[in-house]
Coordinates of C-alpha atoms in Angstrom, one line a residue:
Chain A
M251 CA 16.5 -17.9 -25.3
R252 CA 14.9 -20.8 -23.2
T253 CA 11.3 -20.9 -24.1
Y254 CA 8.2 -22.8 -23.0
S255 CA 5.4 -24.3 -24.8
L256 CA 2.2 -22.4 -24.8
E257 CA 0.5 -25.5 -23.0
I258 CA 3.0 -25.2 -20.1
L259 CA 2.5 -21.3 -19.9
E260 CA -1.2 -21.6 -19.9
K261 CA -1.2 -24.3 -17.2
Y262 CA 0.9 -22.1 -15.0
R263 CA -1.3 -19.1 -15.8
R264 CA -4.1 -20.9 -14.1
I265 CA -2.2 -21.6 -10.8
P266 CA -1.8 -19.0 -8.0
T267 CA 1.7 -18.3 -6.8
T268 CA 0.6 -19.6 -3.5
T269 CA 0.3 -23.1 -5.0
I270 CA 3.5 -22.8 -6.8
S271 CA 5.2 -21.8 -3.7
D272 CA 3.9 -24.9 -1.9
A273 CA 5.1 -27.1 -4.8
L274 CA 8.6 -25.3 -4.5
D275 CA 8.5 -26.1 -0.8
R276 CA 8.1 -29.9 -1.5
L277 CA 11.3 -29.8 -3.5
N278 CA 13.1 -27.6 -1.1
I279 CA 13.6 -24.8 -3.8
I280 CA 13.9 -21.3 -2.5
G281 CA 11.9 -19.4 -5.1
V282 CA 9.6 -16.8 -3.7
I283 CA 10.3 -13.0 -3.9
T284 CA 8.1 -11.0 -1.5
G285 CA 7.7 -7.2 -1.0
L286 CA 7.3 -6.3 -4.7
K287 CA 3.8 -4.9 -5.5
P288 CA 2.0 -4.9 -8.7
I289 CA 1.2 -1.4 -10.0
I290 CA -2.1 -2.5 -11.3
D291 CA -4.5 -4.9 -9.4
D292 CA -5.5 -8.4 -10.5
V293 CA -2.5 -8.9 -12.6
K294 CA -0.9 -12.2 -13.6
I295 CA 2.3 -12.7 -15.5
V296 CA 4.0 -15.9 -16.7
G297 CA 7.1 -16.1 -18.8
P298 CA 10.9 -16.8 -19.0
A299 CA 13.1 -14.4 -17.1
F300 CA 15.3 -11.8 -18.9
T301 CA 17.6 -10.6 -16.2
I302 CA 19.2 -7.2 -15.7
K303 CA 21.6 -6.3 -12.9
E304 CA 21.9 -2.8 -11.9
I305 CA 23.7 -0.8 -9.1
H306 CA 23.1 2.5 -7.5
R307 CA 26.2 4.8 -8.0
K308 CA 27.0 8.2 -9.2
T309 CA 27.3 7.5 -12.9
N310 CA 26.7 9.0 -16.3
T311 CA 23.5 8.6 -18.3
S312 CA 25.1 6.3 -20.9
E313 CA 25.5 3.5 -18.2
F314 CA 21.7 3.5 -17.6
R315 CA 21.0 0.8 -20.3
V316 CA 17.4 0.0 -19.8
T317 CA 16.3 0.6 -23.4
E318 CA 19.3 -1.5 -24.5
A319 CA 18.0 -4.4 -22.4
L320 CA 14.5 -3.9 -23.7
N321 CA 15.9 -4.1 -27.1
Q322 CA 17.4 -7.4 -26.4
A323 CA 14.5 -9.0 -24.5
E324 CA 12.3 -11.4 -26.5
P325 CA 8.6 -11.0 -26.8
G326 CA 6.9 -13.1 -24.0
S327 CA 9.7 -12.7 -21.7
I328 CA 9.6 -11.1 -18.2
M329 CA 12.3 -8.5 -17.6
V330 CA 13.6 -8.8 -14.0
F331 CA 15.7 -6.0 -12.8
D332 CA 17.8 -6.3 -9.7
V333 CA 18.8 -2.9 -8.3
G334 CA 19.6 -4.3 -4.9
G335 CA 16.3 -3.0 -3.4
Y336 CA 17.5 0.5 -4.1
T337 CA 14.4 2.7 -4.2
E338 CA 15.6 6.3 -4.2
A339 CA 15.6 6.4 -8.0
S340 CA 13.5 4.8 -10.6
T341 CA 14.7 2.1 -13.2
W342 CA 11.5 1.9 -15.3
G343 CA 8.8 4.2 -16.4
G344 CA 5.9 5.0 -18.7
L345 CA 7.7 5.2 -22.1
A346 CA 9.6 2.0 -21.5
S347 CA 6.3 0.2 -20.5
L348 CA 4.7 1.4 -23.6
S349 CA 7.4 0.2 -25.8
A350 CA 7.6 -3.1 -24.0
K351 CA 3.9 -3.6 -24.3
I352 CA 4.0 -2.9 -28.0
K353 CA 6.9 -5.4 -28.2
G354 CA 5.0 -8.1 -26.5
I355 CA 7.1 -8.3 -23.2
E356 CA 5.0 -10.2 -20.7
G357 CA 5.8 -7.9 -17.7
V358 CA 8.5 -6.3 -15.7
V359 CA 9.7 -7.1 -12.1
V360 CA 11.9 -4.6 -10.3
N361 CA 13.8 -5.1 -7.1
G362 CA 13.8 -1.2 -6.9
A363 CA 11.6 1.6 -7.9
V364 CA 9.5 2.6 -10.9
R365 CA 7.7 5.8 -12.0
D366 CA 5.0 7.1 -14.3
I367 CA 2.3 5.0 -12.6
N368 CA -0.6 6.7 -14.2
E369 CA 0.8 5.9 -17.7
I370 CA 1.5 2.3 -16.7
R371 CA -2.0 2.0 -15.3
K372 CA -3.5 3.5 -18.4
I373 CA -1.9 1.0 -20.8
K374 CA -2.4 -1.9 -18.2
F375 CA 1.2 -3.1 -18.5
P376 CA 2.1 -5.4 -15.6
V377 CA 4.9 -3.9 -13.5
F378 CA 5.9 -5.2 -10.1
A379 CA 8.2 -3.0 -7.9
R380 CA 9.3 -2.3 -4.4
A381 CA 8.5 1.4 -4.4
I382 CA 7.4 4.3 -6.6
T383 CA 9.4 7.5 -7.1
P384 CA 9.4 10.4 -9.5
I385 CA 13.2 10.5 -9.6
T386 CA 15.0 9.1 -12.7
G387 CA 17.7 6.4 -12.5
K388 CA 19.7 8.4 -15.0
S389 CA 23.1 9.3 -13.5
R390 CA 22.1 7.4 -10.4
I391 CA 21.8 3.8 -11.6
A392 CA 24.2 1.9 -13.7
T393 CA 23.4 -1.3 -15.7
V394 CA 26.2 -3.8 -14.9
S395 CA 25.1 -6.9 -16.7
I396 CA 22.2 -8.0 -19.1
N397 CA 20.9 -11.6 -19.1
T398 CA 23.2 -13.2 -16.5
Q399 CA 22.2 -14.9 -13.3
I400 CA 21.0 -12.5 -10.5
E401 CA 19.9 -12.9 -7.0
I402 CA 17.0 -11.1 -5.2
N403 CA 16.4 -11.9 -1.5
N404 CA 18.4 -15.1 -1.6
V405 CA 16.4 -16.3 -4.7
R406 CA 18.8 -17.0 -7.6
I407 CA 17.3 -16.2 -11.1
S408 CA 19.0 -17.4 -14.3
P409 CA 18.0 -16.2 -17.7
G410 CA 15.2 -18.3 -18.9
D411 CA 13.9 -19.5 -15.4
L412 CA 10.2 -19.4 -15.4
I413 CA 8.7 -16.3 -13.6
V414 CA 5.1 -16.2 -12.3
G415 CA 3.7 -13.2 -10.6
D416 CA 0.3 -12.3 -9.1
G417 CA -1.2 -10.2 -6.3
N418 CA 0.4 -12.6 -3.7
G419 CA 4.0 -12.2 -5.0
I420 CA 6.6 -13.5 -7.5
V421 CA 7.9 -17.0 -7.8
V422 CA 10.8 -18.3 -9.8
I423 CA 10.9 -21.8 -11.1
P424 CA 14.3 -23.0 -12.2
Y425 CA 14.4 -23.9 -15.8
E426 CA 15.1 -27.7 -15.2
K427 CA 12.3 -27.9 -12.6
V428 CA 9.5 -26.4 -14.5
L429 CA 7.7 -29.6 -15.4
E430 CA 8.2 -31.2 -12.0
V431 CA 6.9 -28.1 -10.1
L432 CA 3.9 -28.0 -12.6
K433 CA 3.0 -31.6 -11.9
I434 CA 3.1 -31.2 -8.0
A435 CA 1.3 -27.8 -8.3
M436 CA -1.6 -29.3 -10.3
E437 CA -1.9 -32.1 -7.8
I438 CA -2.1 -29.6 -5.0
E439 CA -4.6 -27.5 -7.0
E440 CA -6.7 -30.7 -7.6
K441 CA -6.7 -31.5 -3.8
E442 CA -7.6 -28.0 -2.9
E443 CA -10.4 -28.1 -5.4
K444 CA -11.8 -31.1 -3.5
V445 CA -11.5 -29.3 -0.3
R446 CA -13.3 -26.3 -1.7
I447 CA -16.2 -28.5 -2.9
L448 CA -16.6 -30.0 0.5
V449 CA -16.5 -26.6 2.2
M450 CA -19.0 -25.1 -0.3
S451 CA -21.3 -28.0 0.7
G452 CA -21.2 -26.8 4.2
K453 CA -18.6 -29.1 5.7
P454 CA -16.3 -27.6 8.3
I455 CA -12.8 -27.3 6.8
I456 CA -11.1 -29.4 9.5
E457 CA -13.5 -32.3 8.6
A458 CA -12.7 -31.8 4.9
E459 CA -9.1 -32.0 5.6
R460 CA -9.4 -35.2 7.5
E461 CA -11.7 -36.8 4.9
L462 CA -9.3 -36.0 2.1
G463 CA -6.1 -36.6 4.2
T464 CA -4.7 -33.2 3.5
K465 CA -3.9 -30.0 5.2
I466 CA -4.6 -26.6 3.7
Chain B
M20 CA 0.9 35.1 0.0
R21 CA 2.9 34.3 -3.0
T22 CA 0.6 33.3 -5.8
Y23 CA 0.9 32.1 -9.3
S24 CA -1.0 32.9 -12.6
L25 CA -3.8 30.5 -13.6
E26 CA -1.8 29.9 -16.8
I27 CA 1.3 28.7 -14.9
L28 CA -0.8 26.5 -12.5
E29 CA -2.6 24.9 -15.4
K30 CA 0.7 24.3 -17.3
Y31 CA 2.1 22.5 -14.3
R32 CA -1.1 20.6 -13.8
R33 CA -0.5 18.8 -17.2
I34 CA 3.0 17.8 -16.3
P35 CA 3.6 14.6 -14.3
T36 CA 5.9 15.0 -11.2
T37 CA 8.4 12.6 -12.9
T38 CA 9.1 15.3 -15.6
I39 CA 9.2 18.0 -13.1
S40 CA 11.7 15.9 -11.1
D41 CA 13.9 15.6 -14.3
A42 CA 13.7 19.4 -14.8
L43 CA 14.8 19.9 -11.1
D44 CA 17.7 17.4 -11.7
R45 CA 19.0 19.6 -14.5
L46 CA 19.1 22.7 -12.2
N47 CA 20.6 20.5 -9.3
I48 CA 17.6 21.3 -7.1
I49 CA 16.7 18.9 -4.4
G50 CA 13.0 18.9 -4.5
V51 CA 11.4 15.5 -4.4
I52 CA 9.6 14.1 -1.4
T53 CA 8.9 10.4 -1.5
G54 CA 7.0 8.0 0.7
L55 CA 3.9 10.0 1.0
K56 CA 1.0 8.1 -0.5
P57 CA -2.3 9.7 -1.8
I58 CA -5.4 8.6 0.0
I59 CA -7.4 8.8 -3.1
D60 CA -6.1 7.3 -6.4
D61 CA -5.4 9.4 -9.6
V62 CA -5.0 12.6 -7.8
K63 CA -3.3 15.7 -8.9
I64 CA -2.5 18.9 -6.8
V65 CA -0.8 22.1 -7.9
G66 CA -0.4 25.2 -5.7
P67 CA 1.7 27.4 -3.4
A68 CA 2.8 25.9 -0.1
F69 CA 1.3 26.8 3.2
T70 CA 3.7 25.3 5.7
I71 CA 3.0 23.9 9.2
K72 CA 5.7 22.6 11.6
E73 CA 4.6 20.1 14.2
I74 CA 6.3 17.9 16.7
H75 CA 5.4 14.9 18.6
R76 CA 5.4 15.3 22.5
K77 CA 3.1 15.0 25.4
T78 CA 1.3 18.2 25.2
N79 CA -2.2 19.6 25.8
T80 CA -5.0 20.0 23.3
S81 CA -4.6 23.8 22.8
E82 CA -1.3 23.3 21.1
F83 CA -2.7 21.1 18.3
R84 CA -3.6 24.1 16.1
V85 CA -4.6 22.4 12.8
T86 CA -7.8 24.4 12.5
E87 CA -5.9 27.6 13.2
A88 CA -3.6 26.8 10.4
L89 CA -6.5 26.0 8.2
N90 CA -8.1 29.2 9.1
Q91 CA -5.1 31.1 7.8
A92 CA -4.4 29.1 4.7
E93 CA -5.6 30.8 1.5
P94 CA -7.8 29.1 -1.1
G95 CA -5.8 27.5 -3.7
S96 CA -2.9 26.8 -1.5
I97 CA -1.5 23.4 -0.5
M98 CA -1.1 22.8 3.3
V99 CA 2.2 21.0 4.0
F100 CA 2.5 19.6 7.5
D101 CA 5.9 18.3 8.7
V102 CA 5.5 16.1 11.8
G103 CA 8.9 14.7 11.3
G104 CA 7.7 11.5 9.9
Y105 CA 5.8 10.7 13.2
T106 CA 3.0 8.3 12.3
E107 CA 1.7 7.1 15.8
A108 CA -1.0 9.8 15.8
S109 CA -2.9 11.6 13.1
T110 CA -2.5 15.3 12.3
W111 CA -5.4 15.6 9.8
G112 CA -8.8 14.0 9.4
G113 CA -12.3 14.0 7.9
L114 CA -13.8 17.2 9.3
A115 CA -10.7 19.2 8.5
S116 CA -10.8 17.8 4.9
L117 CA -14.4 18.8 4.6
S118 CA -13.7 22.4 5.8
A119 CA -10.7 22.6 3.6
K120 CA -12.5 21.4 0.6
I121 CA -15.3 24.0 1.2
K122 CA -12.7 26.7 1.6
G123 CA -11.0 25.8 -1.6
I124 CA -7.8 24.5 -0.3
E125 CA -6.1 22.7 -3.1
G126 CA -4.8 19.8 -1.1
V127 CA -3.0 18.5 2.0
V128 CA 0.5 16.9 2.4
V129 CA 1.5 15.3 5.7
N130 CA 4.9 13.9 6.6
G131 CA 3.1 12.0 9.3
A132 CA -0.3 10.3 9.6
V133 CA -3.8 11.0 8.8
R134 CA -7.3 9.5 9.7
D135 CA -11.0 9.3 8.6
I136 CA -10.0 7.8 5.2
N137 CA -13.5 6.9 4.2
E138 CA -14.7 10.4 4.8
I139 CA -11.8 11.7 2.8
R140 CA -12.5 9.3 -0.1
K141 CA -16.1 10.1 0.0
I142 CA -15.5 13.9 -0.5
K143 CA -12.5 13.2 -2.8
F144 CA -10.3 15.7 -1.0
P145 CA -6.6 15.2 -2.0
V146 CA -4.5 14.2 1.0
F147 CA -1.0 12.7 0.9
A148 CA 0.4 11.1 4.0
R149 CA 3.1 8.7 5.2
A150 CA 0.6 6.4 7.1
I151 CA -3.0 6.0 8.4
T152 CA -4.0 5.7 12.1
P153 CA -7.2 6.1 14.0
I154 CA -5.4 7.8 16.9
T155 CA -5.8 11.6 17.2
G156 CA -3.0 14.0 17.4
K157 CA -4.6 15.9 20.2
S158 CA -2.3 15.9 23.4
R159 CA 0.2 13.9 21.2
I160 CA 1.2 16.6 18.6
A161 CA 2.1 20.2 19.1
T162 CA 2.0 22.9 16.3
V163 CA 5.3 24.8 16.6
S164 CA 5.1 27.2 13.7
I165 CA 2.8 28.2 10.9
N166 CA 3.9 29.4 7.4
T167 CA 7.7 29.3 8.1
Q168 CA 10.3 27.4 6.3
I169 CA 10.2 23.6 6.9
E170 CA 12.3 20.7 5.7
I171 CA 11.1 17.2 4.7
N172 CA 13.6 14.6 3.8
N173 CA 16.3 17.1 3.0
V174 CA 13.8 19.0 0.9
R175 CA 13.5 22.7 2.1
I176 CA 9.9 24.1 1.7
S177 CA 9.3 27.9 2.0
P178 CA 5.9 29.3 2.2
G179 CA 4.7 30.0 -1.3
D180 CA 7.0 27.5 -3.0
L181 CA 5.1 25.6 -5.7
I182 CA 4.0 22.1 -4.7
V183 CA 2.9 19.5 -7.3
G184 CA 1.7 16.1 -6.3
D185 CA 0.5 13.1 -8.1
G186 CA 0.7 9.2 -7.8
N187 CA 4.4 9.1 -8.2
G188 CA 5.2 11.6 -5.2
I189 CA 5.4 15.3 -4.2
V190 CA 7.8 17.8 -5.8
V191 CA 8.7 21.2 -4.4
I192 CA 9.8 24.0 -6.8
P193 CA 11.4 27.0 -5.2
Y194 CA 9.3 30.2 -5.9
E195 CA 12.1 31.9 -7.8
K196 CA 12.6 28.9 -10.0
V197 CA 9.0 28.2 -11.1
L198 CA 9.3 29.7 -14.6
E199 CA 12.7 28.1 -15.3
V200 CA 11.6 24.7 -14.1
L201 CA 8.4 24.9 -16.2
K202 CA 10.3 25.9 -19.3
I203 CA 12.7 22.9 -19.0
A204 CA 9.8 20.5 -18.0
M205 CA 7.8 21.5 -21.0
E206 CA 10.8 20.9 -23.3
I207 CA 11.3 17.5 -21.8
E208 CA 7.5 16.6 -22.2
E209 CA 7.8 17.8 -25.8
K210 CA 10.7 15.4 -26.5
E211 CA 9.1 12.5 -24.7
E212 CA 5.9 13.1 -26.8
K213 CA 8.1 12.7 -29.9
V214 CA 9.6 9.4 -28.5
R215 CA 6.0 8.3 -27.7
I216 CA 4.8 8.9 -31.2
L217 CA 7.8 6.9 -32.7
V218 CA 7.3 4.2 -30.2
M219 CA 3.6 4.0 -30.9
S220 CA 4.4 3.8 -34.6
G221 CA 6.3 0.5 -33.8
K222 CA 9.8 1.8 -33.5
P223 CA 12.1 0.2 -30.8
I224 CA 12.5 2.7 -28.1
I225 CA 16.4 2.6 -28.4
E226 CA 16.1 3.7 -31.9
A227 CA 13.6 6.4 -31.1
E228 CA 16.1 7.7 -28.6
R229 CA 19.0 7.7 -31.1
E230 CA 16.9 9.3 -33.8
L231 CA 15.8 12.1 -31.4
G232 CA 19.2 12.4 -29.6
T233 CA 17.6 11.8 -26.3
K234 CA 17.5 9.2 -23.5
I235 CA 14.3 8.4 -21.6
Chain C
M204 CA -18.4 -17.1 24.6
R205 CA -19.0 -13.6 25.6
T206 CA -21.5 -12.1 23.3
Y207 CA -23.0 -8.7 22.6
S208 CA -26.5 -7.7 21.7
L209 CA -27.3 -7.0 18.1
E210 CA -28.2 -3.4 19.2
I211 CA -24.7 -2.8 20.7
L212 CA -23.1 -4.3 17.6
E213 CA -25.1 -2.2 15.3
K214 CA -24.4 1.0 17.2
Y215 CA -20.7 0.3 17.0
R216 CA -20.9 -0.6 13.3
R217 CA -21.9 3.0 12.6
I218 CA -19.0 4.5 14.5
P219 CA -15.6 4.9 12.9
T220 CA -12.6 3.4 14.7
T221 CA -11.2 7.1 14.8
T222 CA -14.1 8.1 17.1
I223 CA -13.7 4.8 19.1
S224 CA -10.0 5.6 19.6
D225 CA -11.0 9.1 20.9
A226 CA -13.4 7.4 23.4
L227 CA -10.6 5.0 24.5
D228 CA -8.3 8.0 25.0
R229 CA -10.7 9.6 27.5
L230 CA -10.6 6.4 29.5
N231 CA -6.8 6.0 29.2
I232 CA -7.3 2.6 27.5
I233 CA -4.6 1.5 25.1
G234 CA -6.7 -0.2 22.4
V235 CA -5.4 0.8 18.9
I236 CA -3.6 -1.7 16.7
T237 CA -2.0 0.1 13.7
G238 CA -0.1 -1.2 10.5
L239 CA -2.6 -3.9 9.7
K240 CA -4.3 -3.3 6.2
P241 CA -7.6 -4.7 5.0
I242 CA -7.3 -6.8 1.9
I243 CA -10.6 -5.5 0.6
D244 CA -11.4 -1.7 0.7
D245 CA -14.3 -0.1 2.5
V246 CA -14.6 -2.8 5.0
K247 CA -16.1 -2.8 8.5
I248 CA -16.0 -5.4 11.1
V249 CA -17.5 -5.7 14.5
G250 CA -17.5 -8.6 16.9
P251 CA -16.1 -10.4 19.9
A252 CA -12.4 -11.5 19.7
F253 CA -11.5 -15.2 19.2
T254 CA -7.7 -15.1 19.9
I255 CA -5.0 -17.3 18.5
K256 CA -1.4 -17.1 19.6
E257 CA 1.2 -18.5 17.1
I258 CA 4.9 -18.3 16.8
H259 CA 7.4 -18.7 13.9
R260 CA 9.8 -21.7 14.3
K261 CA 10.8 -24.6 12.4
T262 CA 8.0 -27.1 13.2
N263 CA 5.8 -29.8 11.7
T264 CA 2.6 -29.4 9.8
S265 CA 0.4 -30.7 12.7
E266 CA 1.3 -27.7 14.9
F267 CA -0.2 -25.3 12.4
R268 CA -3.8 -25.4 13.8
V269 CA -5.6 -22.8 12.0
T270 CA -8.5 -24.9 10.9
E271 CA -8.8 -26.3 14.4
A272 CA -9.1 -22.7 15.7
L273 CA -11.7 -22.0 12.9
N274 CA -13.6 -25.0 14.1
Q275 CA -13.9 -23.7 17.6
A276 CA -14.7 -20.0 16.7
E277 CA -18.3 -19.1 17.0
P278 CA -20.2 -17.3 14.2
G279 CA -20.2 -13.5 14.5
S280 CA -16.7 -13.7 16.1
I281 CA -13.5 -12.1 14.8
M282 CA -10.5 -14.4 14.7
V283 CA -7.4 -12.4 15.9
F284 CA -4.1 -14.1 15.1
D285 CA -0.8 -12.9 16.9
V286 CA 2.1 -14.3 14.9
G287 CA 4.3 -11.5 16.6
G288 CA 4.5 -9.5 13.4
Y289 CA 6.2 -12.4 11.5
T290 CA 5.5 -11.9 7.8
E291 CA 7.8 -14.3 6.0
A292 CA 5.0 -17.0 5.9
S293 CA 1.3 -16.8 5.8
T294 CA -1.1 -17.9 8.6
W295 CA -4.3 -17.4 6.7
G296 CA -5.6 -17.9 3.1
G297 CA -8.3 -18.4 0.6
L298 CA -9.8 -21.8 1.6
A299 CA -9.9 -20.7 5.3
S300 CA -11.6 -17.6 4.3
L301 CA -14.2 -19.4 2.3
S302 CA -14.9 -21.8 5.1
A303 CA -15.0 -18.8 7.7
K304 CA -17.4 -16.9 5.5
I305 CA -19.8 -19.9 5.2
K306 CA -19.6 -20.4 9.0
G307 CA -20.5 -16.7 9.6
I308 CA -17.1 -15.6 11.0
E309 CA -17.2 -11.8 11.1
G310 CA -13.6 -11.3 9.9
V311 CA -10.0 -12.1 10.6
V312 CA -7.1 -10.0 11.9
V313 CA -3.6 -11.2 11.5
N314 CA -0.6 -9.6 13.1
G315 CA 1.5 -11.3 10.4
A316 CA 0.9 -12.3 6.8
V317 CA -1.9 -13.8 4.7
R318 CA -2.2 -15.3 1.1
D319 CA -4.6 -16.0 -1.7
I320 CA -5.7 -12.4 -1.9
N321 CA -7.5 -12.7 -5.2
E322 CA -9.8 -15.5 -3.7
I323 CA -10.3 -13.4 -0.5
R324 CA -11.4 -10.4 -2.7
K325 CA -13.6 -12.6 -4.9
I326 CA -15.6 -13.7 -1.9
K327 CA -15.3 -10.3 -0.1
F328 CA -14.2 -11.8 3.3
P329 CA -12.8 -9.1 5.6
V330 CA -9.2 -9.9 6.4
F331 CA -6.7 -7.5 7.9
A332 CA -3.0 -8.3 7.8
R333 CA 0.5 -6.8 8.1
A334 CA 1.7 -8.3 4.8
I335 CA 0.9 -10.6 1.9
T336 CA 3.1 -13.5 0.9
P337 CA 2.6 -16.7 -1.2
I338 CA 4.6 -18.8 1.3
T339 CA 2.6 -21.2 3.6
G340 CA 2.9 -21.1 7.3
K341 CA 2.9 -25.0 7.4
S342 CA 6.2 -26.1 9.0
R343 CA 7.0 -22.4 9.6
I344 CA 4.4 -21.4 12.1
A345 CA 3.2 -23.1 15.2
T346 CA -0.1 -22.4 16.9
V347 CA 0.7 -22.2 20.7
S348 CA -2.6 -21.3 22.2
I349 CA -6.2 -20.9 21.2
N350 CA -8.6 -18.4 22.9
T351 CA -6.4 -17.1 25.6
Q352 CA -5.2 -13.5 26.2
I353 CA -2.8 -12.2 23.5
E354 CA -0.9 -8.9 23.0
I355 CA -0.3 -7.1 19.8
N356 CA 1.7 -3.8 19.9
N357 CA 1.1 -3.3 23.5
V358 CA -2.6 -3.9 23.1
R359 CA -3.9 -6.7 25.3
I360 CA -6.7 -8.8 23.7
S361 CA -8.8 -11.1 25.8
P362 CA -11.2 -13.6 24.4
G363 CA -14.6 -11.8 23.9
D364 CA -13.2 -8.3 23.9
L365 CA -14.9 -6.2 21.3
I366 CA -13.0 -5.8 18.1
V367 CA -13.9 -3.0 15.5
G368 CA -12.0 -2.7 12.3
D369 CA -12.1 -0.3 9.3
G370 CA -9.8 1.4 6.9
N371 CA -8.2 3.4 9.6
G372 CA -7.2 0.5 11.8
I373 CA -8.3 -1.9 14.4
V374 CA -9.5 -1.0 17.9
V375 CA -9.9 -3.4 20.9
I376 CA -12.6 -2.5 23.5
P377 CA -12.3 -4.5 26.8
Y378 CA -15.4 -6.4 27.5
E379 CA -16.2 -4.7 30.7
K380 CA -15.8 -1.2 29.0
V381 CA -18.0 -1.8 25.9
L382 CA -21.0 0.2 27.1
E383 CA -19.0 2.9 28.6
V384 CA -16.9 3.4 25.5
L385 CA -20.0 3.4 23.3
K386 CA -21.7 6.0 25.3
I387 CA -18.7 8.3 25.0
A388 CA -18.1 7.5 21.3
M389 CA -21.8 8.4 20.6
E390 CA -21.4 11.7 22.4
I391 CA -18.3 12.5 20.3
E392 CA -20.1 11.5 17.1
E393 CA -23.0 13.7 18.1
K394 CA -20.7 16.7 18.7
E395 CA -18.8 16.0 15.4
E396 CA -22.0 15.8 13.6
K397 CA -22.9 19.3 14.8
V398 CA -19.4 20.6 13.7
R399 CA -20.1 19.0 10.3
I400 CA -23.4 20.8 9.9
L401 CA -21.8 24.2 10.8
V402 CA -19.0 23.5 8.4
M403 CA -21.3 22.5 5.6
S404 CA -23.2 25.7 6.1
G405 CA -19.9 27.5 5.3
K406 CA -18.6 28.4 8.8
P407 CA -14.8 28.1 9.3
I408 CA -14.1 25.0 11.3
I409 CA -12.3 27.0 13.9
E410 CA -15.4 29.1 14.6
A411 CA -17.6 26.0 14.6
E412 CA -15.1 24.6 17.3
R413 CA -15.6 27.8 19.4
E414 CA -19.3 28.0 19.0
L415 CA -19.6 24.4 20.1
G416 CA -16.9 24.4 22.7
T417 CA -15.1 21.5 21.1
K418 CA -11.9 20.6 19.3
I419 CA -11.8 18.2 16.4

């Protein structure tokens, strides 16, 4: 599995997805997934993607291979399920969250639906999803590939790409761009911190922008 | 009114709608309503349905018969309003919630919109709705029948059917299936509890599934 | 700028948008904007509108004039951005919120998207928006006019119109109707308070309605 140093992960952990999105913009990288909401508030996840492609179809239970995927995913990784935005049945729930948390999975991102939100909230496991439904994915959702490239809302996600998620959304940083994006994001953060200090001192933000030659 | 023993109600109260949905699946019963959100978090309602059918049309105030319906509904019941998913005006609000709470109504489910959410939150009355709007239903919504069969998202609801609602969604159990569904749901819960114990002990969930011959 | 006396503002502050909506109904005024959600719960804003019209188009950064608008807006006013419901990029964020809060802006309403919700929540600045996204509006959104009449969901908003917002939604009271609407809204509130007292005393709400000759 592609991994990242603790130092890189911790630096990313302190940067909001908004700033990472701005850094991706500068490099013309399409990397923002919107419309997925965290089940618990004030959540932050950072880690390499472990990807799962699923489709909705009448199927049998054995094709719903969520626990097989969980068994393969490494501690620290973020499981990213693409169910094509299908929200009529759930692909992830409370027991899987419990097992994932114990295993050290960083979080789960579902372009689809999840269930058992009380249990997920109780154990505070970070799950992002498009919707919530009580209906199981068994016999309704088939897992078609594990740890291969997927695509959600025009954003391509390869296994090992860095995923960062918070209340604003999910961003995907291609593996080979992780250092470059981090450098730009930290520069943006630094500049914004300077704006913040001027604003806190009572300066109108438009003047702070002019003084620092930036634009928020 | 069709009623249920306290024992049955309390057993259902301890079972998440996700498990009830799984039990309905086994009996091929279509009984899950999605897309309605609770106004207050961590809510659980269990009780027989008292159904109200409404439609949106230019009408006069006298046809908006919400308080008449509330007057007829029995303590312990769940008032289920079908407004056909119309969300441009509200069918339920704060004063009705206050009166319903005092009367002992278990909760309200609206396939439409509600208002006065601060008041609803303050008195902690369980209301599920598709949307929130300040606009009144008076002169915009007509009550067309009280306590007759309705249908929301392909789920048929007869007066007295058992309604269970929580953060995951709303499930409808036909009156004549209430004991059978309960039995299956309790078996599923028991099996899941066994999985939970194995997972808590550190066993990968896929192995717990194999050991117990189940699939989450 | 059109202003309102503190007395008028404080009276409006105690009235829910639901009641104001009812008062607007009586005068046949279209004044309710729905679908915009507050970033922080239990929020209430009251103040004259400072309007900004924006459109989504490929543009350059200099056309994104949010801080210029903020510089012009008066303390106590509510900045209302119409981005035509476009939610793929954000028009307002954390630094602007911080600056607006320090300046004494009452709140921000966006028919579009915002970002930096953690920061917005931390400083408790009232922001209402249609969606949340990490993506910046720079180069994606152009400011086309500042403090001219705009229209959101068929509701016309002129600079200085009174805006009131809470968890139920946003209402717009035309400048010249502010006293008339207030008078009607206070009468409705008074009547509802009488209903509330009867209901609290145990009277069925339908009887309270009859006794008081009103309809909730």
